[in-house]
mmCIF file of C-alpha atoms and ligand atoms in Angstrom:
data_model
loop_
_atom_site.group_PDB
_atom_site.id
_atom_site.type_symbol
_atom_site.label_atom_id
_atom_site.label_comp_id
_atom_site.label_asym_id
_atom_site.label_seq_id
_atom_site.Cartn_x
_atom_site.Cartn_y
_atom_site.Cartn_z
ATOM 1 C CA MET U 15 0.000 0.000 0.000
ATOM 2 C CA ASN U 16 1.448 3.394 -0.801
ATOM 3 C CA GLU U 17 2.373 5.684 2.063
ATOM 4 C CA ILE U 18 -0.429 8.197 1.443
ATOM 5 C CA ARG U 19 -3.060 5.465 1.534
ATOM 6 C CA ARG U 20 -1.367 3.943 4.598
ATOM 7 C CA ALA U 21 -1.481 7.322 6.404
ATOM 8 C CA ALA U 22 -5.140 7.785 5.428
ATOM 9 C CA GLN U 23 -5.946 4.314 6.765
ATOM 10 C CA LEU U 24 -4.201 5.056 10.093
ATOM 11 C CA LEU U 25 -6.215 8.280 10.393
ATOM 12 C CA ALA U 26 -9.501 6.557 9.493
ATOM 13 C CA ARG U 27 -8.874 3.827 12.079
ATOM 14 C CA GLY U 28 -7.603 6.300 14.710
ATOM 15 C CA ARG U 29 -9.671 7.389 17.687
ATOM 16 C CA PHE U 30 -7.706 10.529 18.606
ATOM 17 C CA ALA U 31 -5.359 12.080 16.047
ATOM 18 C CA VAL U 32 -3.340 15.226 16.647
ATOM 19 C CA ALA U 33 -1.104 17.260 14.340
ATOM 20 C CA LEU U 34 2.131 18.946 15.440
ATOM 21 C CA THR U 35 3.019 21.611 12.889
ATOM 22 C CA GLY U 36 5.982 23.890 12.306
ATOM 23 C CA ALA U 37 7.128 26.568 9.904
ATOM 24 C CA GLY U 38 7.341 24.098 6.985
ATOM 25 C CA ILE U 39 3.560 23.910 6.669
ATOM 26 C CA SER U 40 3.466 27.669 5.944
ATOM 27 C CA VAL U 41 6.354 27.716 3.422
ATOM 28 C CA GLU U 42 3.811 27.162 0.613
ATOM 29 C CA SER U 43 2.003 30.278 1.930
ATOM 30 C CA GLY U 44 5.148 32.319 1.280
ATOM 31 C CA ILE U 45 6.566 32.358 4.825
ATOM 32 C CA PRO U 46 10.141 31.038 4.900
ATOM 33 C CA ASP U 47 10.901 28.512 7.609
ATOM 34 C CA PHE U 48 13.771 28.972 10.065
ATOM 35 C CA ARG U 49 16.419 26.335 9.422
ATOM 36 C CA SER U 50 16.167 25.483 5.744
ATOM 37 C CA GLU U 51 18.742 27.014 3.401
ATOM 38 C CA ASN U 52 17.033 30.427 3.015
ATOM 39 C CA GLY U 53 15.294 30.274 6.367
ATOM 40 C CA LEU U 54 14.965 33.223 8.742
ATOM 41 C CA TRP U 55 17.901 32.032 10.849
ATOM 42 C CA SER U 56 20.137 32.139 7.766
ATOM 43 C CA ARG U 57 19.666 35.932 7.818
ATOM 44 C CA TYR U 58 19.303 36.590 11.560
ATOM 45 C CA GLU U 59 21.379 34.913 14.279
ATOM 46 C CA PRO U 60 18.644 33.234 16.424
ATOM 47 C CA MET U 61 20.188 33.962 19.831
ATOM 48 C CA GLU U 62 20.992 37.541 18.797
ATOM 49 C CA TYR U 63 17.512 38.289 17.380
ATOM 50 C CA GLY U 64 15.206 35.586 18.755
ATOM 51 C CA HIS U 65 16.089 35.725 22.467
ATOM 52 C CA ILE U 66 13.979 37.780 24.877
ATOM 53 C CA SER U 67 17.098 39.298 26.481
ATOM 54 C CA SER U 68 18.113 40.712 23.065
ATOM 55 C CA PHE U 69 14.702 42.349 22.715
ATOM 56 C CA ARG U 70 14.918 43.808 26.219
ATOM 57 C CA THR U 71 18.427 45.223 25.795
ATOM 58 C CA ASN U 72 18.009 46.416 22.206
ATOM 59 C CA PRO U 73 14.363 46.418 21.090
ATOM 60 C CA GLY U 74 15.136 48.573 18.041
ATOM 61 C CA LYS U 75 17.575 45.994 16.661
ATOM 62 C CA VAL U 76 15.244 43.009 17.114
ATOM 63 C CA TRP U 77 12.366 45.069 15.752
ATOM 64 C CA LYS U 78 14.066 45.016 12.300
ATOM 65 C CA MET U 79 13.524 41.233 12.123
ATOM 66 C CA LEU U 80 10.046 41.438 13.698
ATOM 67 C CA LEU U 81 8.986 43.995 11.066
ATOM 68 C CA GLU U 82 10.158 41.626 8.287
ATOM 69 C CA MET U 83 8.203 38.752 9.896
ATOM 70 C CA ASP U 84 5.130 40.985 10.278
ATOM 71 C CA ALA U 85 5.110 41.804 6.551
ATOM 72 C CA LEU U 86 5.357 38.090 5.655
ATOM 73 C CA LEU U 87 2.605 37.126 8.124
ATOM 74 C CA GLY U 88 0.325 39.918 6.895
ATOM 75 C CA ALA U 89 0.598 38.832 3.249
ATOM 76 C CA ALA U 90 0.207 35.093 3.914
ATOM 77 C CA ARG U 91 -2.934 33.084 3.225
ATOM 78 C CA PRO U 92 -3.685 29.459 4.185
ATOM 79 C CA ASN U 93 -2.383 26.923 1.656
ATOM 80 C CA PRO U 94 -3.920 23.504 0.754
ATOM 81 C CA ALA U 95 -2.102 21.898 3.698
ATOM 82 C CA HIS U 96 -3.827 24.141 6.264
ATOM 83 C CA VAL U 97 -7.155 23.618 4.482
ATOM 84 C CA ALA U 98 -6.710 19.828 4.505
ATOM 85 C CA LEU U 99 -6.075 19.796 8.271
ATOM 86 C CA ALA U 100 -9.270 21.824 8.808
ATOM 87 C CA GLU U 101 -11.114 19.296 6.620
ATOM 88 C CA LEU U 102 -9.752 16.399 8.718
ATOM 89 C CA GLU U 103 -11.115 18.172 11.806
ATOM 90 C CA ASN U 104 -14.494 18.636 10.065
ATOM 91 C CA ARG U 105 -14.535 14.893 9.394
ATOM 92 C CA ALA U 106 -13.775 14.272 13.109
ATOM 93 C CA LEU U 107 -10.517 12.590 12.049
ATOM 94 C CA LEU U 108 -8.300 15.191 13.752
ATOM 95 C CA LYS U 109 -8.887 16.481 17.264
ATOM 96 C CA VAL U 110 -6.347 19.267 17.601
ATOM 97 C CA VAL U 111 -3.490 21.044 15.851
ATOM 98 C CA ILE U 112 -0.550 21.896 18.094
ATOM 99 C CA THR U 113 1.316 24.540 16.143
ATOM 100 C CA GLN U 114 4.679 26.202 16.727
ATOM 101 C CA ASN U 115 3.709 28.814 14.149
ATOM 102 C CA VAL U 116 2.563 32.331 15.030
ATOM 103 C CA ASP U 117 0.871 33.046 11.664
ATOM 104 C CA SER U 118 -2.751 32.136 12.624
ATOM 105 C CA LEU U 119 -3.070 30.322 9.274
ATOM 106 C CA HIS U 120 -4.632 27.193 10.832
ATOM 107 C CA GLN U 121 -7.472 29.301 12.254
ATOM 108 C CA LYS U 122 -7.823 31.219 8.960
ATOM 109 C CA ALA U 123 -8.142 27.859 7.162
ATOM 110 C CA GLY U 124 -11.012 26.901 9.507
ATOM 111 C CA SER U 125 -9.296 24.777 12.170
ATOM 112 C CA ARG U 126 -11.006 25.298 15.533
ATOM 113 C CA GLY U 127 -8.919 23.116 17.826
ATOM 114 C CA VAL U 128 -5.585 24.949 17.653
ATOM 115 C CA ILE U 129 -2.969 25.126 20.418
ATOM 116 C CA GLU U 130 -0.471 27.939 19.771
ATOM 117 C CA PHE U 131 2.639 26.549 21.469
ATOM 118 C CA HIS U 132 4.835 29.544 20.618
ATOM 119 C CA GLY U 133 2.199 32.268 20.892
ATOM 120 C CA HIS U 134 0.792 34.357 18.036
ATOM 121 C CA GLY U 135 1.017 37.748 16.347
ATOM 122 C CA ARG U 136 -2.583 38.985 16.740
ATOM 123 C CA THR U 137 -1.736 41.213 19.731
ATOM 124 C CA LEU U 138 1.347 42.970 21.109
ATOM 125 C CA ARG U 139 2.069 43.153 24.843
ATOM 126 C CA CYS U 140 3.952 45.491 27.172
ATOM 127 C CA ASP U 141 6.240 43.524 29.505
ATOM 128 C CA GLY U 142 6.383 46.601 31.743
ATOM 129 C CA CYS U 143 2.714 47.076 32.653
ATOM 130 C CA GLY U 144 1.060 44.118 30.922
ATOM 131 C CA ASP U 145 -1.076 46.215 28.561
ATOM 132 C CA ARG U 146 -2.088 44.543 25.265
ATOM 133 C CA VAL U 147 -2.967 46.110 21.922
ATOM 134 C CA SER U 148 -4.260 44.406 18.785
ATOM 135 C CA ARG U 149 -1.870 44.245 15.838
ATOM 136 C CA GLU U 150 -4.648 45.666 13.649
ATOM 137 C CA SER U 151 -4.853 48.813 15.776
ATOM 138 C CA LEU U 152 -1.214 49.650 15.059
ATOM 139 C CA ARG U 153 0.518 51.158 12.022
ATOM 140 C CA LEU U 154 4.018 49.747 12.411
ATOM 141 C CA THR U 155 7.051 51.907 11.667
ATOM 142 C CA ALA U 156 10.806 51.276 11.698
ATOM 143 C CA GLU U 157 10.810 51.777 15.483
ATOM 144 C CA PRO U 158 9.108 49.445 17.980
ATOM 145 C CA PRO U 159 5.720 50.829 19.085
ATOM 146 C CA LEU U 160 5.706 52.177 22.637
ATOM 147 C CA CYS U 161 3.220 51.455 25.386
ATOM 148 C CA GLY U 162 1.633 54.378 27.249
ATOM 149 C CA CYS U 163 3.987 53.514 30.120
ATOM 150 C CA GLY U 164 6.986 54.111 27.843
ATOM 151 C CA ASN U 165 8.139 50.499 27.352
ATOM 152 C CA ALA U 166 8.480 48.935 23.876
ATOM 153 C CA LEU U 167 5.588 46.681 22.890
ATOM 154 C CA ARG U 168 6.505 43.118 21.811
ATOM 155 C CA PRO U 169 4.515 40.572 19.800
ATOM 156 C CA GLU U 170 2.972 37.712 21.770
ATOM 157 C CA PHE U 171 5.468 35.301 20.238
ATOM 158 C CA VAL U 172 7.386 33.089 22.669
ATOM 159 C CA PHE U 173 10.997 34.204 22.326
ATOM 160 C CA PHE U 174 13.912 31.924 23.146
ATOM 161 C CA GLY U 175 14.442 32.192 26.908
ATOM 162 C CA GLU U 176 10.707 32.467 27.617
ATOM 163 C CA GLN U 177 8.223 29.938 29.029
ATOM 164 C CA ILE U 178 5.599 28.277 26.844
ATOM 165 C CA PRO U 179 2.183 29.748 27.787
ATOM 166 C CA ARG U 180 0.968 27.448 30.581
ATOM 167 C CA GLU U 181 -2.444 26.635 29.072
ATOM 168 C CA ALA U 182 -0.849 25.783 25.712
ATOM 169 C CA TYR U 183 1.788 23.598 27.357
ATOM 170 C CA VAL U 184 -0.694 21.634 29.489
ATOM 171 C CA GLY U 185 -3.117 21.212 26.569
ATOM 172 C CA ALA U 186 -0.397 20.036 24.201
ATOM 173 C CA VAL U 187 1.052 17.500 26.658
ATOM 174 C CA GLU U 188 -2.436 16.166 27.383
ATOM 175 C CA ALA U 189 -3.174 15.820 23.642
ATOM 176 C CA ALA U 190 0.172 14.102 22.980
ATOM 177 C CA ARG U 191 -0.431 11.655 25.812
ATOM 178 C CA SER U 192 -4.004 10.898 24.628
ATOM 179 C CA CYS U 193 -3.488 10.489 20.902
ATOM 180 C CA ASP U 194 -3.196 7.278 18.873
ATOM 181 C CA VAL U 195 -1.987 9.062 15.726
ATOM 182 C CA MET U 196 0.368 12.070 15.589
ATOM 183 C CA LEU U 197 0.982 13.831 12.272
ATOM 184 C CA ILE U 198 4.294 15.747 12.470
ATOM 185 C CA ILE U 199 4.196 18.290 9.670
ATOM 186 C CA GLY U 200 6.837 20.826 8.636
ATOM 187 C CA THR U 201 8.919 20.900 11.783
ATOM 188 C CA SER U 202 12.585 20.009 12.221
ATOM 189 C CA ALA U 203 11.727 19.061 15.834
ATOM 190 C CA ALA U 204 14.897 20.951 16.797
ATOM 191 C CA VAL U 205 13.382 23.043 19.595
ATOM 192 C CA ALA U 206 12.293 21.863 23.039
ATOM 193 C CA PRO U 207 9.836 21.457 24.649
ATOM 194 C CA ALA U 208 7.777 21.098 21.430
ATOM 195 C CA SER U 209 10.240 18.405 20.320
ATOM 196 C CA HIS U 210 9.316 16.303 23.387
ATOM 197 C CA LEU U 211 5.690 15.921 22.260
ATOM 198 C CA PRO U 212 6.315 13.175 19.647
ATOM 199 C CA PHE U 213 8.031 11.059 22.316
ATOM 200 C CA LEU U 214 5.063 11.451 24.669
ATOM 201 C CA ALA U 215 2.774 10.348 21.817
ATOM 202 C CA LYS U 216 5.011 7.376 20.951
ATOM 203 C CA LYS U 217 5.084 6.344 24.618
ATOM 204 C CA ALA U 218 1.283 6.477 24.615
ATOM 205 C CA GLY U 219 1.301 3.984 21.731
ATOM 206 C CA ALA U 220 0.537 6.454 18.935
ATOM 207 C CA SER U 221 1.491 5.918 15.277
ATOM 208 C CA ILE U 222 3.929 8.688 14.318
ATOM 209 C CA ILE U 223 3.538 9.987 10.749
ATOM 210 C CA VAL U 224 6.061 12.597 9.527
ATOM 211 C CA ILE U 225 5.294 14.791 6.505
ATOM 212 C CA ASP U 226 8.502 16.593 5.497
ATOM 213 C CA PRO U 227 10.723 16.462 2.388
ATOM 214 C CA GLN U 228 13.738 16.212 4.743
ATOM 215 C CA ASP U 229 14.692 14.012 7.662
ATOM 216 C CA ILE U 230 13.940 15.610 11.028
ATOM 217 C CA GLU U 231 15.442 15.388 14.516
ATOM 218 C CA ILE U 232 13.230 12.511 15.632
ATOM 219 C CA PRO U 233 15.017 9.127 15.589
ATOM 220 C CA SER U 234 13.717 6.977 12.708
ATOM 221 C CA ALA U 235 12.987 4.212 15.244
ATOM 222 C CA CYS U 236 10.281 6.522 16.629
ATOM 223 C CA ILE U 237 8.705 7.203 13.209
ATOM 224 C CA ASP U 238 6.148 4.758 11.781
ATOM 225 C CA LEU U 239 5.730 6.471 8.417
ATOM 226 C CA HIS U 240 7.752 9.279 6.801
ATOM 227 C CA ILE U 241 6.065 10.863 3.775
ATOM 228 C CA ALA U 242 8.914 12.789 2.119
ATOM 229 C CA GLN U 243 6.639 15.216 0.292
ATOM 230 C CA SER U 244 5.607 18.827 0.828
ATOM 231 C CA ALA U 245 2.624 19.300 3.131
ATOM 232 C CA GLY U 246 0.660 21.036 0.362
ATOM 233 C CA THR U 247 0.943 17.888 -1.745
ATOM 234 C CA ALA U 248 0.690 15.116 0.865
ATOM 235 C CA LEU U 249 -2.254 16.349 2.957
ATOM 236 C CA PRO U 250 -4.722 16.933 0.076
ATOM 237 C CA ALA U 251 -3.647 13.529 -1.300
ATOM 238 C CA MET U 252 -4.543 11.976 2.075
ATOM 239 C CA ILE U 253 -8.010 13.544 1.894
ATOM 240 C CA ARG U 254 -8.461 12.039 -1.604
ATOM 241 C CA ALA U 255 -7.282 8.649 -0.316
ATOM 242 C CA LEU U 256 -9.843 8.845 2.504
ATOM 243 C CA ASP U 257 -12.568 9.554 -0.067
ATOM 244 C CA GLU U 258 -11.458 6.525 -2.098
ATOM 245 C CA GLN U 259 -11.489 4.355 1.053
ATOM 246 C CA ASP U 260 -14.997 5.643 1.875
ATOM 247 C CA THR U 261 -16.333 4.816 -1.584
ATOM 248 C CA GLY U 262 -14.401 1.540 -1.156
HETATM 249 N N1 APR J 309 6.164 20.869 3.545
HETATM 250 C C1 APR J 309 6.567 20.157 4.638
HETATM 251 N N2 APR J 309 7.702 20.423 5.327
HETATM 252 C C2 APR J 309 8.459 21.441 4.877
HETATM 253 C C3 APR J 309 8.118 22.230 3.756
HETATM 254 C C4 APR J 309 6.909 21.910 3.086
HETATM 255 N N3 APR J 309 6.518 22.593 1.999
HETATM 256 N N4 APR J 309 9.095 23.180 3.581
HETATM 257 C C5 APR J 309 10.008 22.977 4.567
HETATM 258 N N5 APR J 309 9.633 21.936 5.349
HETATM 259 C C6 APR J 309 10.296 21.387 6.536
HETATM 260 C C7 APR J 309 11.801 21.502 6.564
HETATM 261 O O1 APR J 309 12.405 20.400 5.877
HETATM 262 C C8 APR J 309 12.073 21.445 8.067
HETATM 263 O O2 APR J 309 12.212 20.111 8.518
HETATM 264 O O3 APR J 309 9.846 22.124 7.644
HETATM 265 C C9 APR J 309 10.813 22.052 8.687
HETATM 266 C C10 APR J 309 11.017 23.446 9.223
HETATM 267 O O4 APR J 309 11.897 23.372 10.328
HETATM 268 P P1 APR J 309 12.341 24.727 11.058
HETATM 269 O O5 APR J 309 12.745 25.723 10.033
HETATM 270 O O6 APR J 309 13.314 24.336 12.133
HETATM 271 O O7 APR J 309 10.992 25.293 11.719
HETATM 272 P P2 APR J 309 10.298 24.791 13.046
HETATM 273 O O8 APR J 309 10.517 23.330 13.246
HETATM 274 O O9 APR J 309 8.895 25.261 13.005
HETATM 275 O O10 APR J 309 11.087 25.604 14.191
HETATM 276 C C11 APR J 309 10.641 25.399 15.507
HETATM 277 O O11 APR J 309 12.151 27.116 16.257
HETATM 278 O O12 APR J 309 13.091 29.120 15.735
HETATM 279 C C12 APR J 309 12.167 28.512 16.545
HETATM 280 O O13 APR J 309 10.238 29.427 17.503
HETATM 281 C C13 APR J 309 10.788 29.041 16.274
HETATM 282 O O14 APR J 309 8.682 27.840 16.175
HETATM 283 C C14 APR J 309 10.034 27.851 15.716
HETATM 284 C C15 APR J 309 10.805 26.685 16.276
#
Protein backbone atom coordinates (compact mmCIF):
# COMPACT_ATOMS: atom_id res chain seq x y z
CA MET A 1 0.00 0.00 0.00
CA ASN A 2 1.45 3.39 -0.80
CA GLU A 3 2.37 5.68 2.06
CA ILE A 4 -0.43 8.20 1.44
CA ARG A 5 -3.06 5.46 1.53
CA ARG A 6 -1.37 3.94 4.60
CA ALA A 7 -1.48 7.32 6.40
CA ALA A 8 -5.14 7.78 5.43
CA GLN A 9 -5.95 4.31 6.76
CA LEU A 10 -4.20 5.06 10.09
CA LEU A 11 -6.22 8.28 10.39
CA ALA A 12 -9.50 6.56 9.49
CA ARG A 13 -8.87 3.83 12.08
CA GLY A 14 -7.60 6.30 14.71
CA ARG A 15 -9.67 7.39 17.69
CA PHE A 16 -7.71 10.53 18.61
CA ALA A 17 -5.36 12.08 16.05
CA VAL A 18 -3.34 15.23 16.65
CA ALA A 19 -1.10 17.26 14.34
CA LEU A 20 2.13 18.95 15.44
CA THR A 21 3.02 21.61 12.89
CA GLY A 22 5.98 23.89 12.31
CA ALA A 23 7.13 26.57 9.90
CA GLY A 24 7.34 24.10 6.99
CA ILE A 25 3.56 23.91 6.67
CA SER A 26 3.47 27.67 5.94
CA VAL A 27 6.35 27.72 3.42
CA GLU A 28 3.81 27.16 0.61
CA SER A 29 2.00 30.28 1.93
CA GLY A 30 5.15 32.32 1.28
CA ILE A 31 6.57 32.36 4.83
CA PRO A 32 10.14 31.04 4.90
CA ASP A 33 10.90 28.51 7.61
CA PHE A 34 13.77 28.97 10.06
CA ARG A 35 16.42 26.34 9.42
CA SER A 36 16.17 25.48 5.74
CA GLU A 37 18.74 27.01 3.40
CA ASN A 38 17.03 30.43 3.02
CA GLY A 39 15.29 30.27 6.37
CA LEU A 40 14.97 33.22 8.74
CA TRP A 41 17.90 32.03 10.85
CA SER A 42 20.14 32.14 7.77
CA ARG A 43 19.67 35.93 7.82
CA TYR A 44 19.30 36.59 11.56
CA GLU A 45 21.38 34.91 14.28
CA PRO A 46 18.64 33.23 16.42
CA MET A 47 20.19 33.96 19.83
CA GLU A 48 20.99 37.54 18.80
CA TYR A 49 17.51 38.29 17.38
CA GLY A 50 15.21 35.59 18.76
CA HIS A 51 16.09 35.73 22.47
CA ILE A 52 13.98 37.78 24.88
CA SER A 53 17.10 39.30 26.48
CA SER A 54 18.11 40.71 23.06
CA PHE A 55 14.70 42.35 22.72
CA ARG A 56 14.92 43.81 26.22
CA THR A 57 18.43 45.22 25.79
CA ASN A 58 18.01 46.42 22.21
CA PRO A 59 14.36 46.42 21.09
CA GLY A 60 15.14 48.57 18.04
CA LYS A 61 17.58 45.99 16.66
CA VAL A 62 15.24 43.01 17.11
CA TRP A 63 12.37 45.07 15.75
CA LYS A 64 14.07 45.02 12.30
CA MET A 65 13.52 41.23 12.12
CA LEU A 66 10.05 41.44 13.70
CA LEU A 67 8.99 43.99 11.07
CA GLU A 68 10.16 41.63 8.29
CA MET A 69 8.20 38.75 9.90
CA ASP A 70 5.13 40.98 10.28
CA ALA A 71 5.11 41.80 6.55
CA LEU A 72 5.36 38.09 5.66
CA LEU A 73 2.60 37.13 8.12
CA GLY A 74 0.33 39.92 6.90
CA ALA A 75 0.60 38.83 3.25
CA ALA A 76 0.21 35.09 3.91
CA ARG A 77 -2.93 33.08 3.22
CA PRO A 78 -3.69 29.46 4.19
CA ASN A 79 -2.38 26.92 1.66
CA PRO A 80 -3.92 23.50 0.75
CA ALA A 81 -2.10 21.90 3.70
CA HIS A 82 -3.83 24.14 6.26
CA VAL A 83 -7.16 23.62 4.48
CA ALA A 84 -6.71 19.83 4.51
CA LEU A 85 -6.07 19.80 8.27
CA ALA A 86 -9.27 21.82 8.81
CA GLU A 87 -11.11 19.30 6.62
CA LEU A 88 -9.75 16.40 8.72
CA GLU A 89 -11.12 18.17 11.81
CA ASN A 90 -14.49 18.64 10.06
CA ARG A 91 -14.54 14.89 9.39
CA ALA A 92 -13.77 14.27 13.11
CA LEU A 93 -10.52 12.59 12.05
CA LEU A 94 -8.30 15.19 13.75
CA LYS A 95 -8.89 16.48 17.26
CA VAL A 96 -6.35 19.27 17.60
CA VAL A 97 -3.49 21.04 15.85
CA ILE A 98 -0.55 21.90 18.09
CA THR A 99 1.32 24.54 16.14
CA GLN A 100 4.68 26.20 16.73
CA ASN A 101 3.71 28.81 14.15
CA VAL A 102 2.56 32.33 15.03
CA ASP A 103 0.87 33.05 11.66
CA SER A 104 -2.75 32.14 12.62
CA LEU A 105 -3.07 30.32 9.27
CA HIS A 106 -4.63 27.19 10.83
CA GLN A 107 -7.47 29.30 12.25
CA LYS A 108 -7.82 31.22 8.96
CA ALA A 109 -8.14 27.86 7.16
CA GLY A 110 -11.01 26.90 9.51
CA SER A 111 -9.30 24.78 12.17
CA ARG A 112 -11.01 25.30 15.53
CA GLY A 113 -8.92 23.12 17.83
CA VAL A 114 -5.59 24.95 17.65
CA ILE A 115 -2.97 25.13 20.42
CA GLU A 116 -0.47 27.94 19.77
CA PHE A 117 2.64 26.55 21.47
CA HIS A 118 4.84 29.54 20.62
CA GLY A 119 2.20 32.27 20.89
CA HIS A 120 0.79 34.36 18.04
CA GLY A 121 1.02 37.75 16.35
CA ARG A 122 -2.58 38.98 16.74
CA THR A 123 -1.74 41.21 19.73
CA LEU A 124 1.35 42.97 21.11
CA ARG A 125 2.07 43.15 24.84
CA CYS A 126 3.95 45.49 27.17
CA ASP A 127 6.24 43.52 29.50
CA GLY A 128 6.38 46.60 31.74
CA CYS A 129 2.71 47.08 32.65
CA GLY A 130 1.06 44.12 30.92
CA ASP A 131 -1.08 46.21 28.56
CA ARG A 132 -2.09 44.54 25.26
CA VAL A 133 -2.97 46.11 21.92
CA SER A 134 -4.26 44.41 18.79
CA ARG A 135 -1.87 44.25 15.84
CA GLU A 136 -4.65 45.67 13.65
CA SER A 137 -4.85 48.81 15.78
CA LEU A 138 -1.21 49.65 15.06
CA ARG A 139 0.52 51.16 12.02
CA LEU A 140 4.02 49.75 12.41
CA THR A 141 7.05 51.91 11.67
CA ALA A 142 10.81 51.28 11.70
CA GLU A 143 10.81 51.78 15.48
CA PRO A 144 9.11 49.44 17.98
CA PRO A 145 5.72 50.83 19.09
CA LEU A 146 5.71 52.18 22.64
CA CYS A 147 3.22 51.45 25.39
CA GLY A 148 1.63 54.38 27.25
CA CYS A 149 3.99 53.51 30.12
CA GLY A 150 6.99 54.11 27.84
CA ASN A 151 8.14 50.50 27.35
CA ALA A 152 8.48 48.93 23.88
CA LEU A 153 5.59 46.68 22.89
CA ARG A 154 6.51 43.12 21.81
CA PRO A 155 4.52 40.57 19.80
CA GLU A 156 2.97 37.71 21.77
CA PHE A 157 5.47 35.30 20.24
CA VAL A 158 7.39 33.09 22.67
CA PHE A 159 11.00 34.20 22.33
CA PHE A 160 13.91 31.92 23.15
CA GLY A 161 14.44 32.19 26.91
CA GLU A 162 10.71 32.47 27.62
CA GLN A 163 8.22 29.94 29.03
CA ILE A 164 5.60 28.28 26.84
CA PRO A 165 2.18 29.75 27.79
CA ARG A 166 0.97 27.45 30.58
CA GLU A 167 -2.44 26.64 29.07
CA ALA A 168 -0.85 25.78 25.71
CA TYR A 169 1.79 23.60 27.36
CA VAL A 170 -0.69 21.63 29.49
CA GLY A 171 -3.12 21.21 26.57
CA ALA A 172 -0.40 20.04 24.20
CA VAL A 173 1.05 17.50 26.66
CA GLU A 174 -2.44 16.17 27.38
CA ALA A 175 -3.17 15.82 23.64
CA ALA A 176 0.17 14.10 22.98
CA ARG A 177 -0.43 11.66 25.81
CA SER A 178 -4.00 10.90 24.63
CA CYS A 179 -3.49 10.49 20.90
CA ASP A 180 -3.20 7.28 18.87
CA VAL A 181 -1.99 9.06 15.73
CA MET A 182 0.37 12.07 15.59
CA LEU A 183 0.98 13.83 12.27
CA ILE A 184 4.29 15.75 12.47
CA ILE A 185 4.20 18.29 9.67
CA GLY A 186 6.84 20.83 8.64
CA THR A 187 8.92 20.90 11.78
CA SER A 188 12.59 20.01 12.22
CA ALA A 189 11.73 19.06 15.83
CA ALA A 190 14.90 20.95 16.80
CA VAL A 191 13.38 23.04 19.60
CA ALA A 192 12.29 21.86 23.04
CA PRO A 193 9.84 21.46 24.65
CA ALA A 194 7.78 21.10 21.43
CA SER A 195 10.24 18.41 20.32
CA HIS A 196 9.32 16.30 23.39
CA LEU A 197 5.69 15.92 22.26
CA PRO A 198 6.32 13.18 19.65
CA PHE A 199 8.03 11.06 22.32
CA LEU A 200 5.06 11.45 24.67
CA ALA A 201 2.77 10.35 21.82
CA LYS A 202 5.01 7.38 20.95
CA LYS A 203 5.08 6.34 24.62
CA ALA A 204 1.28 6.48 24.62
CA GLY A 205 1.30 3.98 21.73
CA ALA A 206 0.54 6.45 18.94
CA SER A 207 1.49 5.92 15.28
CA ILE A 208 3.93 8.69 14.32
CA ILE A 209 3.54 9.99 10.75
CA VAL A 210 6.06 12.60 9.53
CA ILE A 211 5.29 14.79 6.51
CA ASP A 212 8.50 16.59 5.50
CA PRO A 213 10.72 16.46 2.39
CA GLN A 214 13.74 16.21 4.74
CA ASP A 215 14.69 14.01 7.66
CA ILE A 216 13.94 15.61 11.03
CA GLU A 217 15.44 15.39 14.52
CA ILE A 218 13.23 12.51 15.63
CA PRO A 219 15.02 9.13 15.59
CA SER A 220 13.72 6.98 12.71
CA ALA A 221 12.99 4.21 15.24
CA CYS A 222 10.28 6.52 16.63
CA ILE A 223 8.71 7.20 13.21
CA ASP A 224 6.15 4.76 11.78
CA LEU A 225 5.73 6.47 8.42
CA HIS A 226 7.75 9.28 6.80
CA ILE A 227 6.07 10.86 3.78
CA ALA A 228 8.91 12.79 2.12
CA GLN A 229 6.64 15.22 0.29
CA SER A 230 5.61 18.83 0.83
CA ALA A 231 2.62 19.30 3.13
CA GLY A 232 0.66 21.04 0.36
CA THR A 233 0.94 17.89 -1.75
CA ALA A 234 0.69 15.12 0.87
CA LEU A 235 -2.25 16.35 2.96
CA PRO A 236 -4.72 16.93 0.08
CA ALA A 237 -3.65 13.53 -1.30
CA MET A 238 -4.54 11.98 2.07
CA ILE A 239 -8.01 13.54 1.89
CA ARG A 240 -8.46 12.04 -1.60
CA ALA A 241 -7.28 8.65 -0.32
CA LEU A 242 -9.84 8.85 2.50
CA ASP A 243 -12.57 9.55 -0.07
CA GLU A 244 -11.46 6.53 -2.10
CA GLN A 245 -11.49 4.36 1.05
CA ASP A 246 -15.00 5.64 1.88
CA THR A 247 -16.33 4.82 -1.58
CA GLY A 248 -14.40 1.54 -1.16
N1 LIG B 1 6.16 20.87 3.54
C1 LIG B 1 6.57 20.16 4.64
N2 LIG B 1 7.70 20.42 5.33
C2 LIG B 1 8.46 21.44 4.88
C3 LIG B 1 8.12 22.23 3.76
C4 LIG B 1 6.91 21.91 3.09
N3 LIG B 1 6.52 22.59 2.00
N4 LIG B 1 9.09 23.18 3.58
C5 LIG B 1 10.01 22.98 4.57
N5 LIG B 1 9.63 21.94 5.35
C6 LIG B 1 10.30 21.39 6.54
C7 LIG B 1 11.80 21.50 6.56
O1 LIG B 1 12.40 20.40 5.88
C8 LIG B 1 12.07 21.44 8.07
O2 LIG B 1 12.21 20.11 8.52
O3 LIG B 1 9.85 22.12 7.64
C9 LIG B 1 10.81 22.05 8.69
C10 LIG B 1 11.02 23.45 9.22
O4 LIG B 1 11.90 23.37 10.33
P1 LIG B 1 12.34 24.73 11.06
O5 LIG B 1 12.75 25.72 10.03
O6 LIG B 1 13.31 24.34 12.13
O7 LIG B 1 10.99 25.29 11.72
P2 LIG B 1 10.30 24.79 13.05
O8 LIG B 1 10.52 23.33 13.25
O9 LIG B 1 8.89 25.26 13.00
O10 LIG B 1 11.09 25.60 14.19
C11 LIG B 1 10.64 25.40 15.51
O11 LIG B 1 12.15 27.12 16.26
O12 LIG B 1 13.09 29.12 15.74
C12 LIG B 1 12.17 28.51 16.55
O13 LIG B 1 10.24 29.43 17.50
C13 LIG B 1 10.79 29.04 16.27
O14 LIG B 1 8.68 27.84 16.18
C14 LIG B 1 10.03 27.85 15.72
C15 LIG B 1 10.80 26.69 16.28
